[in-house]
Coordinates of C-alpha atoms in Angstrom, one line a residue:
Chain A
M29 CA 138.8 157.7 80.2
S30 CA 138.9 156.3 76.7
I31 CA 138.5 152.7 75.6
T32 CA 142.1 152.4 74.7
D33 CA 143.1 153.4 78.2
Q34 CA 141.1 150.5 79.6
D35 CA 142.6 148.1 77.1
S36 CA 146.1 149.1 77.8
A37 CA 145.9 147.8 81.4
V38 CA 148.2 144.9 81.8
R39 CA 146.6 141.7 82.8
T40 CA 148.1 138.3 83.4
E41 CA 146.0 135.2 82.9
R42 CA 147.1 132.0 84.4
R43 CA 146.1 128.4 83.8
T44 CA 146.8 126.2 86.7
P45 CA 145.9 122.6 87.4
S46 CA 142.8 122.0 89.5
A47 CA 142.7 119.3 92.1
A48 CA 141.3 116.9 89.6
D49 CA 144.1 117.7 87.1
R50 CA 146.8 117.2 89.7
D51 CA 145.6 113.8 90.9
P52 CA 143.0 112.3 88.4
A53 CA 143.2 108.9 90.1
R54 CA 142.2 110.4 93.5
F55 CA 139.5 112.5 91.8
L56 CA 137.9 109.5 90.0
R57 CA 138.1 107.4 93.2
R58 CA 136.3 110.2 95.2
R59 CA 133.7 110.6 92.5
R60 CA 133.0 106.9 92.4
I61 CA 132.4 107.0 96.1
S62 CA 130.1 110.1 95.9
D63 CA 128.2 108.4 93.0
V64 CA 127.5 105.4 95.1
V65 CA 126.5 107.5 98.1
L66 CA 124.1 109.5 96.0
A67 CA 122.6 106.4 94.2
V68 CA 122.1 104.4 97.5
G69 CA 121.4 107.4 99.7
F70 CA 118.4 108.7 97.8
P71 CA 116.2 105.6 98.3
V72 CA 117.4 105.2 101.8
V73 CA 116.5 108.8 102.7
M74 CA 113.1 108.4 101.0
L75 CA 112.4 105.2 102.9
T76 CA 113.4 106.8 106.2
L77 CA 111.1 109.7 105.6
W78 CA 108.3 107.4 104.7
Q79 CA 109.0 105.4 107.9
I80 CA 109.0 108.5 110.0
A81 CA 105.9 109.8 108.4
A82 CA 104.0 106.6 108.9
T83 CA 105.1 105.9 112.5
S84 CA 104.5 109.5 113.7
G85 CA 101.1 109.6 112.2
W86 CA 101.6 112.2 109.5
I87 CA 100.1 109.8 107.0
D88 CA 97.4 107.1 107.5
R89 CA 99.3 104.0 108.3
R90 CA 96.4 101.8 107.2
F91 CA 96.8 103.0 103.6
Y92 CA 100.4 103.8 103.6
P93 CA 102.0 101.1 105.8
A94 CA 105.5 101.9 107.0
P95 CA 108.4 100.1 105.2
T96 CA 108.9 98.0 108.3
D97 CA 105.3 96.9 108.2
I98 CA 105.8 95.8 104.6
V99 CA 109.0 93.9 105.5
G100 CA 107.1 92.2 108.3
E101 CA 104.3 91.4 105.9
I102 CA 106.8 89.9 103.4
R103 CA 108.2 87.7 106.1
R104 CA 104.8 86.5 107.1
T105 CA 103.8 86.0 103.5
F106 CA 106.8 83.9 102.5
Q107 CA 107.7 82.2 105.8
D108 CA 104.6 81.6 107.9
N109 CA 102.4 81.5 104.9
P110 CA 99.0 82.4 106.3
K111 CA 97.8 84.1 103.1
G112 CA 97.9 81.2 100.8
N113 CA 101.1 80.0 99.1
W114 CA 102.6 83.0 97.3
W115 CA 105.3 80.8 95.7
V116 CA 102.6 79.0 93.8
D117 CA 101.4 82.3 92.4
I118 CA 104.8 83.4 91.5
G119 CA 105.5 80.1 89.8
I120 CA 102.3 80.3 87.7
S121 CA 103.0 83.9 86.8
V122 CA 106.6 83.2 85.7
Q123 CA 105.4 80.3 83.6
R124 CA 102.8 82.4 81.9
M125 CA 105.3 85.2 81.3
L126 CA 108.0 83.0 79.9
W127 CA 105.6 81.3 77.5
G128 CA 104.3 84.6 76.3
Y129 CA 107.7 86.1 76.0
G130 CA 109.1 83.0 74.2
W131 CA 106.4 83.1 71.6
G132 CA 106.6 86.8 71.1
V133 CA 110.4 86.7 70.7
L134 CA 110.2 83.8 68.3
F135 CA 107.8 85.5 66.0
G136 CA 109.2 88.9 66.5
L137 CA 112.7 87.8 65.6
F138 CA 111.5 85.8 62.6
F139 CA 109.4 88.7 61.1
G140 CA 112.0 91.4 62.2
V141 CA 114.9 89.6 60.6
T142 CA 113.2 88.5 57.4
M143 CA 111.5 91.8 56.9
G144 CA 114.8 93.6 57.5
M145 CA 116.5 91.4 54.8
F146 CA 113.8 91.1 52.2
R147 CA 112.4 94.4 50.8
T148 CA 109.4 92.8 49.2
L149 CA 108.3 91.3 52.5
R150 CA 108.8 94.6 54.3
V151 CA 106.8 96.5 51.7
T152 CA 104.0 94.0 52.0
L153 CA 103.7 93.7 55.7
E154 CA 105.0 96.8 57.3
P155 CA 102.0 99.1 56.9
T156 CA 99.7 96.5 58.3
L157 CA 101.9 95.7 61.3
N158 CA 102.4 99.4 62.0
A159 CA 98.6 99.8 62.1
L160 CA 98.3 96.8 64.4
Y161 CA 101.1 98.1 66.7
T162 CA 98.9 100.8 68.1
V163 CA 96.0 98.5 69.0
P164 CA 95.8 98.2 72.8
K165 CA 96.8 94.6 73.4
L166 CA 94.9 94.3 76.7
A167 CA 91.7 94.9 74.7
L168 CA 92.4 91.7 72.8
I169 CA 91.8 89.6 75.9
G170 CA 88.1 89.3 75.2
I171 CA 88.7 88.0 71.7
F172 CA 91.4 85.7 72.8
L173 CA 89.1 84.3 75.5
I174 CA 86.5 83.4 72.9
V175 CA 89.0 82.0 70.4
L176 CA 91.4 80.2 72.7
G177 CA 89.3 79.1 75.6
F178 CA 89.3 79.9 79.3
D179 CA 92.7 78.8 80.4
D180 CA 96.3 80.3 80.3
K181 CA 96.3 80.5 76.5
P182 CA 94.6 83.9 76.1
L183 CA 96.8 85.4 78.8
I184 CA 100.0 84.0 77.1
A185 CA 98.7 85.3 73.8
V186 CA 98.3 88.9 75.0
I187 CA 101.8 88.9 76.5
G188 CA 103.2 87.3 73.3
V189 CA 101.5 89.8 71.0
T190 CA 102.8 92.7 73.1
V191 CA 106.3 91.4 73.1
F192 CA 106.2 90.5 69.4
F193 CA 105.8 94.2 68.4
F194 CA 108.8 95.4 70.4
V195 CA 111.1 92.6 69.2
W196 CA 109.9 92.8 65.6
M197 CA 110.4 96.5 65.4
Q198 CA 113.8 96.6 67.1
S199 CA 115.2 93.6 65.1
M200 CA 113.9 94.9 61.8
V201 CA 115.6 98.2 62.3
A202 CA 118.8 96.5 63.5
V203 CA 119.0 94.4 60.4
M204 CA 118.3 97.3 58.1
T205 CA 121.0 99.5 59.7
V206 CA 123.8 97.0 59.3
P207 CA 126.6 99.2 57.9
D208 CA 126.9 99.1 54.1
Q209 CA 130.7 99.0 54.2
L210 CA 130.6 95.7 56.1
Q211 CA 128.1 94.2 53.8
E212 CA 130.1 95.2 50.8
A213 CA 133.3 93.8 52.4
A214 CA 131.5 90.5 52.8
R215 CA 130.1 90.6 49.3
S216 CA 133.5 91.3 47.9
F217 CA 134.4 87.8 49.0
E218 CA 131.6 86.3 47.1
S219 CA 129.6 85.4 50.2
S220 CA 126.2 83.7 49.6
R221 CA 123.1 85.3 50.9
F222 CA 123.1 82.9 53.8
Q223 CA 126.8 83.5 54.6
L224 CA 126.1 87.2 54.5
F225 CA 123.4 86.7 57.0
R226 CA 125.3 84.4 59.3
H227 CA 128.7 86.2 59.3
V228 CA 127.6 89.8 59.0
I229 CA 124.0 90.8 59.2
F230 CA 123.1 88.7 62.3
P231 CA 126.1 89.5 64.4
S232 CA 126.0 93.1 63.5
A233 CA 122.3 93.4 64.5
L234 CA 122.7 91.3 67.6
P235 CA 123.5 94.1 70.1
Q236 CA 120.5 96.1 69.0
I237 CA 118.3 92.9 68.9
F238 CA 119.2 92.3 72.5
L239 CA 118.2 95.9 73.4
G240 CA 114.8 94.9 72.0
L241 CA 114.8 91.7 74.0
R242 CA 115.6 93.6 77.1
V243 CA 113.0 96.3 76.7
S244 CA 110.4 93.6 75.9
A245 CA 111.4 91.6 79.0
G246 CA 110.2 94.5 81.1
V247 CA 107.2 94.9 78.9
A248 CA 106.4 91.2 79.4
V249 CA 106.2 91.7 83.2
L250 CA 104.0 94.8 82.9
T251 CA 101.7 93.0 80.6
L252 CA 101.6 89.9 82.8
I253 CA 100.5 91.9 85.8
G254 CA 98.0 93.9 83.8
V255 CA 96.3 90.9 82.2
E256 CA 96.2 89.1 85.5
F257 CA 94.2 92.0 87.0
V258 CA 91.5 91.4 84.4
Y259 CA 91.8 87.7 83.8
S260 CA 93.6 85.2 85.9
P261 CA 92.5 81.5 85.5
G262 CA 92.5 79.5 88.7
L263 CA 92.5 82.7 90.6
R264 CA 96.3 82.5 90.8
G265 CA 99.1 84.9 89.9
I266 CA 100.9 87.9 91.1
G267 CA 98.5 90.3 89.3
Y268 CA 95.6 88.5 90.7
R269 CA 97.1 88.8 94.2
I270 CA 97.6 92.5 93.9
N271 CA 94.1 93.1 92.6
N272 CA 92.6 90.8 95.2
A273 CA 94.3 92.8 98.0
R274 CA 92.5 95.8 96.7
T275 CA 89.1 94.1 96.8
V276 CA 89.6 92.8 100.3
L277 CA 91.1 96.1 101.5
D278 CA 94.5 94.6 102.4
P279 CA 97.0 97.2 101.2
L280 CA 99.9 95.4 102.8
Q281 CA 99.4 92.5 100.5
A282 CA 99.2 94.9 97.5
Y283 CA 102.6 96.3 98.5
V284 CA 104.1 92.8 98.7
G285 CA 102.7 92.1 95.3
L286 CA 104.2 95.2 93.8
L287 CA 107.6 94.4 95.3
V288 CA 107.4 90.8 93.9
A289 CA 106.5 92.1 90.5
A290 CA 109.3 94.7 90.6
T291 CA 111.8 92.1 91.7
L292 CA 110.6 89.7 88.9
G293 CA 111.1 92.4 86.4
V294 CA 114.6 93.4 87.5
V295 CA 115.7 89.7 87.6
F296 CA 114.3 88.9 84.2
V297 CA 115.7 92.0 82.5
T298 CA 119.1 91.4 84.1
V299 CA 119.2 87.8 82.9
I300 CA 118.4 88.9 79.4
K301 CA 121.1 91.5 79.6
V302 CA 123.7 89.1 80.9
V303 CA 122.9 86.6 78.1
G304 CA 123.2 89.5 75.6
R305 CA 126.6 90.4 77.0
L306 CA 127.9 86.8 76.8
L307 CA 126.7 86.5 73.2
T308 CA 128.2 89.9 72.1
P309 CA 131.6 90.0 73.8
W310 CA 133.0 92.4 71.2
S311 CA 130.4 95.0 71.9
S312 CA 131.5 97.5 74.6
N313 CA 128.9 100.3 74.1
D314 CA 126.7 99.1 76.9
R315 CA 128.0 100.5 80.1
T316 CA 124.8 101.0 82.2
V317 CA 125.1 100.0 85.9
L318 CA 122.5 97.4 85.9
Chain B
M8 CA 154.4 110.5 29.0
Q9 CA 152.6 108.0 26.8
S10 CA 149.4 108.6 24.8
V11 CA 146.0 107.6 26.1
D12 CA 145.7 103.9 25.7
T13 CA 142.2 103.5 24.3
E14 CA 142.5 101.6 21.1
R15 CA 144.5 98.7 22.4
S16 CA 143.0 95.3 21.7
A17 CA 143.0 92.5 24.2
T18 CA 146.1 90.3 24.1
E19 CA 147.2 87.1 25.7
T20 CA 148.6 88.7 28.8
D21 CA 145.6 91.0 29.5
K22 CA 144.2 90.4 32.9
I23 CA 141.4 93.0 32.9
V24 CA 139.9 94.6 29.8
A25 CA 137.2 97.3 30.2
T26 CA 135.4 98.3 27.0
G27 CA 133.1 101.4 26.8
V28 CA 132.2 101.2 30.5
H29 CA 129.8 103.8 31.8
R30 CA 128.0 104.2 35.1
V31 CA 125.0 106.4 35.8
F32 CA 123.6 106.8 39.3
G33 CA 120.1 107.9 40.3
G34 CA 116.7 106.5 39.4
T35 CA 113.7 108.7 39.1
G36 CA 115.4 111.8 40.4
E37 CA 118.5 113.6 39.1
R38 CA 120.7 111.2 37.1
V39 CA 124.4 111.6 37.5
H40 CA 126.8 110.3 34.9
A41 CA 129.6 109.3 37.2
L42 CA 131.9 107.5 34.9
G43 CA 132.6 106.8 31.2
P44 CA 133.5 105.9 28.7
V45 CA 136.4 104.0 30.1
D46 CA 138.4 101.7 27.9
L47 CA 141.3 100.0 29.6
A48 CA 143.5 97.0 29.5
I49 CA 145.6 95.8 32.4
S50 CA 148.3 93.1 32.0
D51 CA 148.9 90.1 34.2
G52 CA 151.1 91.0 37.1
E53 CA 150.8 94.8 36.6
F54 CA 150.4 97.2 39.5
V55 CA 148.1 100.0 38.2
C56 CA 147.3 103.1 40.2
I57 CA 144.3 105.3 39.5
V58 CA 144.4 108.9 40.6
G59 CA 141.7 111.5 40.0
P60 CA 139.8 114.3 41.6
S61 CA 137.2 113.3 44.2
G62 CA 133.9 112.2 42.8
C63 CA 135.5 111.2 39.4
G64 CA 134.2 107.6 39.7
K65 CA 137.5 105.9 40.4
S66 CA 136.0 104.0 43.4
T67 CA 133.0 103.2 41.3
F68 CA 135.2 101.6 38.6
L69 CA 136.9 99.5 41.2
R70 CA 133.6 98.3 42.7
M71 CA 132.5 97.4 39.2
V72 CA 135.6 95.2 38.8
A73 CA 134.9 93.6 42.2
G74 CA 131.3 92.9 41.0
L75 CA 129.7 94.9 43.8
I76 CA 127.9 97.1 41.3
G77 CA 127.2 96.6 37.6
P78 CA 128.2 98.9 34.8
S79 CA 125.3 100.9 33.2
D80 CA 126.9 100.2 29.8
G81 CA 129.9 98.4 28.4
T82 CA 131.7 95.3 29.7
I83 CA 134.6 94.5 32.0
E84 CA 136.2 91.2 31.3
F85 CA 138.9 89.4 33.2
T86 CA 140.9 86.3 32.5
T87 CA 141.8 84.0 35.4
H88 CA 143.8 80.9 35.4
R89 CA 142.8 79.2 38.6
S90 CA 139.5 78.2 40.1
G91 CA 138.5 80.1 43.2
Q92 CA 138.1 83.7 43.9
S93 CA 139.5 85.9 41.2
T94 CA 139.4 89.3 42.9
S95 CA 139.5 90.5 46.5
M96 CA 139.3 94.0 47.8
V97 CA 140.7 96.2 50.5
F98 CA 138.5 99.1 51.5
Q99 CA 139.3 102.5 52.8
E100 CA 138.3 101.8 56.4
Y101 CA 135.6 100.2 58.6
S102 CA 135.6 97.0 56.6
I103 CA 136.8 94.4 59.1
F104 CA 134.1 92.7 61.2
P105 CA 134.1 93.9 64.9
W106 CA 132.5 90.6 66.0
K107 CA 135.3 88.5 64.6
R108 CA 138.7 88.2 66.2
V109 CA 141.6 89.1 64.1
I110 CA 142.3 85.6 62.8
D111 CA 138.6 85.0 62.1
N112 CA 138.6 88.2 60.1
A113 CA 141.6 87.2 58.1
R114 CA 140.1 83.8 57.5
Y115 CA 136.8 85.2 56.3
G116 CA 137.3 84.8 52.6
L117 CA 138.5 81.2 53.0
D118 CA 135.6 80.4 55.3
V119 CA 133.0 81.5 52.7
A120 CA 134.9 79.7 50.0
G121 CA 134.6 76.4 52.0
V122 CA 138.2 76.0 52.9
S123 CA 138.7 73.8 56.0
K124 CA 139.2 75.7 59.2
K125 CA 142.6 74.2 59.7
E126 CA 143.9 75.1 56.3
G127 CA 142.1 78.5 56.6
N128 CA 143.9 79.2 59.9
R129 CA 147.2 78.2 58.5
R130 CA 146.9 80.6 55.6
A131 CA 145.4 83.4 57.7
M132 CA 148.2 83.1 60.1
E133 CA 150.7 83.1 57.3
Y134 CA 149.5 86.5 56.0
L135 CA 149.0 87.9 59.5
G136 CA 152.6 87.0 60.2
K137 CA 153.7 88.7 57.0
L138 CA 151.9 91.9 58.2
G139 CA 153.3 91.6 61.7
L140 CA 150.0 90.7 63.3
A141 CA 150.7 87.2 64.5
E142 CA 150.7 88.2 68.1
R143 CA 147.3 89.9 67.8
A144 CA 145.5 86.9 66.1
K145 CA 143.2 86.5 69.1
S146 CA 142.4 90.2 69.7
W147 CA 139.1 91.9 69.0
P148 CA 139.4 94.5 66.3
D149 CA 138.2 97.2 68.6
T150 CA 141.5 96.9 70.5
L151 CA 143.6 97.6 67.4
S152 CA 144.9 100.9 66.1
G153 CA 143.7 102.1 62.7
G154 CA 146.9 100.9 61.0
M155 CA 146.6 97.5 62.5
K156 CA 142.9 97.2 61.4
Q157 CA 144.0 98.1 57.9
R158 CA 146.7 95.4 58.0
V159 CA 144.0 92.9 59.0
A160 CA 142.0 94.0 56.0
I161 CA 145.0 93.5 53.7
A162 CA 145.8 90.1 55.2
R163 CA 142.1 89.1 54.7
A164 CA 142.3 90.1 51.1
L165 CA 145.6 88.4 50.5
A166 CA 144.7 85.2 52.3
V167 CA 142.3 84.1 49.5
E168 CA 145.3 84.5 47.1
P169 CA 143.3 86.4 44.5
E170 CA 144.6 86.8 41.0
I171 CA 143.6 90.4 41.1
L172 CA 143.9 92.6 44.2
L173 CA 141.7 95.7 44.3
M174 CA 142.6 98.4 46.8
D175 CA 140.3 101.4 47.3
E176 CA 142.4 104.2 49.0
P177 CA 143.5 101.6 51.6
F178 CA 145.8 104.0 53.4
A179 CA 143.8 107.2 53.1
A180 CA 142.5 107.2 56.7
L181 CA 146.0 106.6 58.2
D182 CA 148.4 109.1 59.5
A183 CA 151.4 110.0 57.4
Q184 CA 153.9 107.8 59.2
M185 CA 151.7 104.7 59.2
R186 CA 150.9 105.2 55.6
Q187 CA 154.6 105.1 54.7
I188 CA 155.2 102.0 56.7
L189 CA 152.3 100.2 55.1
Q190 CA 153.3 101.4 51.6
E191 CA 156.7 99.8 52.2
E192 CA 155.1 96.6 53.4
L193 CA 152.8 96.4 50.5
L194 CA 155.7 97.0 48.1
E195 CA 157.6 94.1 49.7
L196 CA 154.6 91.8 49.6
W197 CA 153.9 92.6 46.0
Q198 CA 157.4 92.3 44.9
A199 CA 157.5 88.8 46.3
D200 CA 154.5 87.5 44.3
R201 CA 153.5 90.1 41.7
R202 CA 149.8 89.9 41.5
T203 CA 147.7 92.1 39.4
V204 CA 146.8 95.1 41.5
L205 CA 144.4 97.9 40.9
F206 CA 145.0 100.6 43.4
I207 CA 143.0 103.8 43.9
T208 CA 144.6 106.7 45.6
H209 CA 144.4 110.5 46.1
S210 CA 148.1 110.7 46.6
L211 CA 150.3 111.2 43.6
D212 CA 153.4 110.2 45.6
E213 CA 151.8 107.0 46.6
A214 CA 150.8 106.2 43.0
I215 CA 154.3 106.7 41.6
L216 CA 155.9 104.9 44.5
L217 CA 153.8 101.8 44.1
G218 CA 152.6 101.6 40.5
D219 CA 153.9 100.3 37.2
R220 CA 151.4 102.5 35.6
V221 CA 149.5 105.5 36.8
L222 CA 146.1 106.3 35.2
V223 CA 144.8 109.8 35.6
M224 CA 141.1 110.3 35.5
S225 CA 139.1 113.4 34.6
S226 CA 136.5 115.0 36.8
R227 CA 133.0 113.7 36.5
P228 CA 132.1 111.8 34.3
G229 CA 135.4 110.1 34.8
R230 CA 137.4 109.1 31.8
I231 CA 141.1 108.1 31.6
I232 CA 143.0 111.2 30.4
A233 CA 146.5 109.9 30.8
D234 CA 148.3 106.6 31.1
I235 CA 151.8 107.0 32.4
R236 CA 154.4 104.3 32.8
V237 CA 156.4 104.8 36.0
P238 CA 160.1 104.5 35.0
F239 CA 161.5 103.4 38.4
E240 CA 163.0 99.9 38.6
R241 CA 161.9 97.2 41.0
P242 CA 162.4 96.5 43.7
R243 CA 161.6 99.9 44.9
S244 CA 161.6 101.5 48.3
N245 CA 160.6 104.8 49.8
T246 CA 164.0 106.3 49.0
I247 CA 163.0 107.0 45.4
R248 CA 160.9 109.8 46.7
T249 CA 163.9 112.0 47.0
S250 CA 165.1 111.5 43.4
H251 CA 164.8 114.2 40.8
E252 CA 162.7 112.0 38.5
F253 CA 160.2 111.4 41.2
T254 CA 159.6 115.0 41.8
E255 CA 159.4 115.7 38.1
L256 CA 156.9 113.0 37.6
T257 CA 154.8 114.2 40.5
S258 CA 154.6 117.7 39.1
E259 CA 153.8 116.3 35.7
L260 CA 150.9 114.4 37.1
W261 CA 149.8 117.4 39.2
E262 CA 149.7 119.6 36.1
L263 CA 147.3 117.1 34.5
L264 CA 145.2 116.7 37.6
R265 CA 145.0 120.4 38.5
V266 CA 143.0 121.2 35.4
E267 CA 140.5 118.6 36.4
V268 CA 140.3 119.7 40.0
D269 CA 139.9 123.4 38.9
D270 CA 137.2 122.2 36.5
E271 CA 135.4 120.6 39.3
S272 CA 135.6 123.5 41.7
A273 CA 134.5 125.8 38.9
G274 CA 131.2 124.0 39.0
T275 CA 131.3 122.2 35.6
V276 CA 130.5 118.9 37.2

């Protein structure tokens, strides 16, 4: 049989609507349901497996307490309060974090925006800041202790420095990548440098600046816990609690601490995100779930 | 067709006079002679269209008039009779601010000029109304179509009531129907108040429809190789497109331009 014989066979191809094409509304509705089922189902399944593993003795319950044990521990910790007042620790930690974050954001925005706008400043400072960026900030705690004294200041300073670099970098790039067409449009109306900044550069950079603020909000929580492991004046703070649980061999308290830290992070990041959305109502490119 | 208008000296009615204007791009690397020499005089109230092959420096010339970039050599002078902003510009696209509502975009030039918000809103609304956008004053630009965005850009440029309006291929990014509609609107607006307009376009049709004069530029480095007065009377409308003279003028311009486009594609840039 030759090739031409094969080719001459008559074939009919047909394009027909799939279920999704026929009823897109139904398809999307179903997909939304299945999305939620998957997103919620995964952690539920994992927790259930963990619970079963712990209660049936497959894993050592002393080191890997069952989820129900942890929930019970949380109740005891925050209601009956036999383990010292956790709320005080949370209050102190949040305060430290907010001070550090505040200072970091303040300086980060100032340097980011000005270095983005003024080339000379950028050329002068960027190589130095880039070099400092890679210095492990936690290692600075010793120096800060000597310089700033043994209170909250060194802790706040480490958080501030860490946050600074994230905010600085993100906002400098944001300012530098403001579209030329928009700057030209503003300049064609004889805008002053300040008007250009106020009406064009700043609002244009704002969505990306908020991305930096959000990332650094998470980083502030991480740094807070990290520093409190090493240094926690007054022996108070979430990080201190977690570390202390290790030294007194109380894993339940460590798990509570981890949950508290995670919750703090989620709340803080969400707050920054909501503020960002309120301040940039024109920007619709941010469609993440949380 | 008239001869190339290079030797004309400045007169009373001249609005823009360019003398020996050159522009060179590039610093330490390869230097590109984009434009020049350009000598040109534009009268008060004239609607001048500039056509030319891409890369001939016609946008560059407009940006020099707007003061966005400086000439490498030569001078551009313009005479204005009022205080306030002398030129304003409409760009090809992506020039309105996404973070300002339509009315705030239209008011932008007035805001930076220190006009009170009340007066600014009144004038912005006046021009938005003329361009059929009064209903969308409070919308975010992202919710507008391309044609509407371009109308906002035009309203923004007109709201400052400049003596010279600069338009850099303002309709190039629009579809054919929308382009025709906006051309008509621009004709009407211009015929009402006759500002000096410098209009860059790729489209010969558009140039003839809108302009009192059409300047044809050569391929890089751009020079003015023809200065043609459009014979059609005002007020004009899109219907002149079907006339015999219109077709003839279009092909005349195309003959001039084709040589330049060929030149460019032959690699003699």
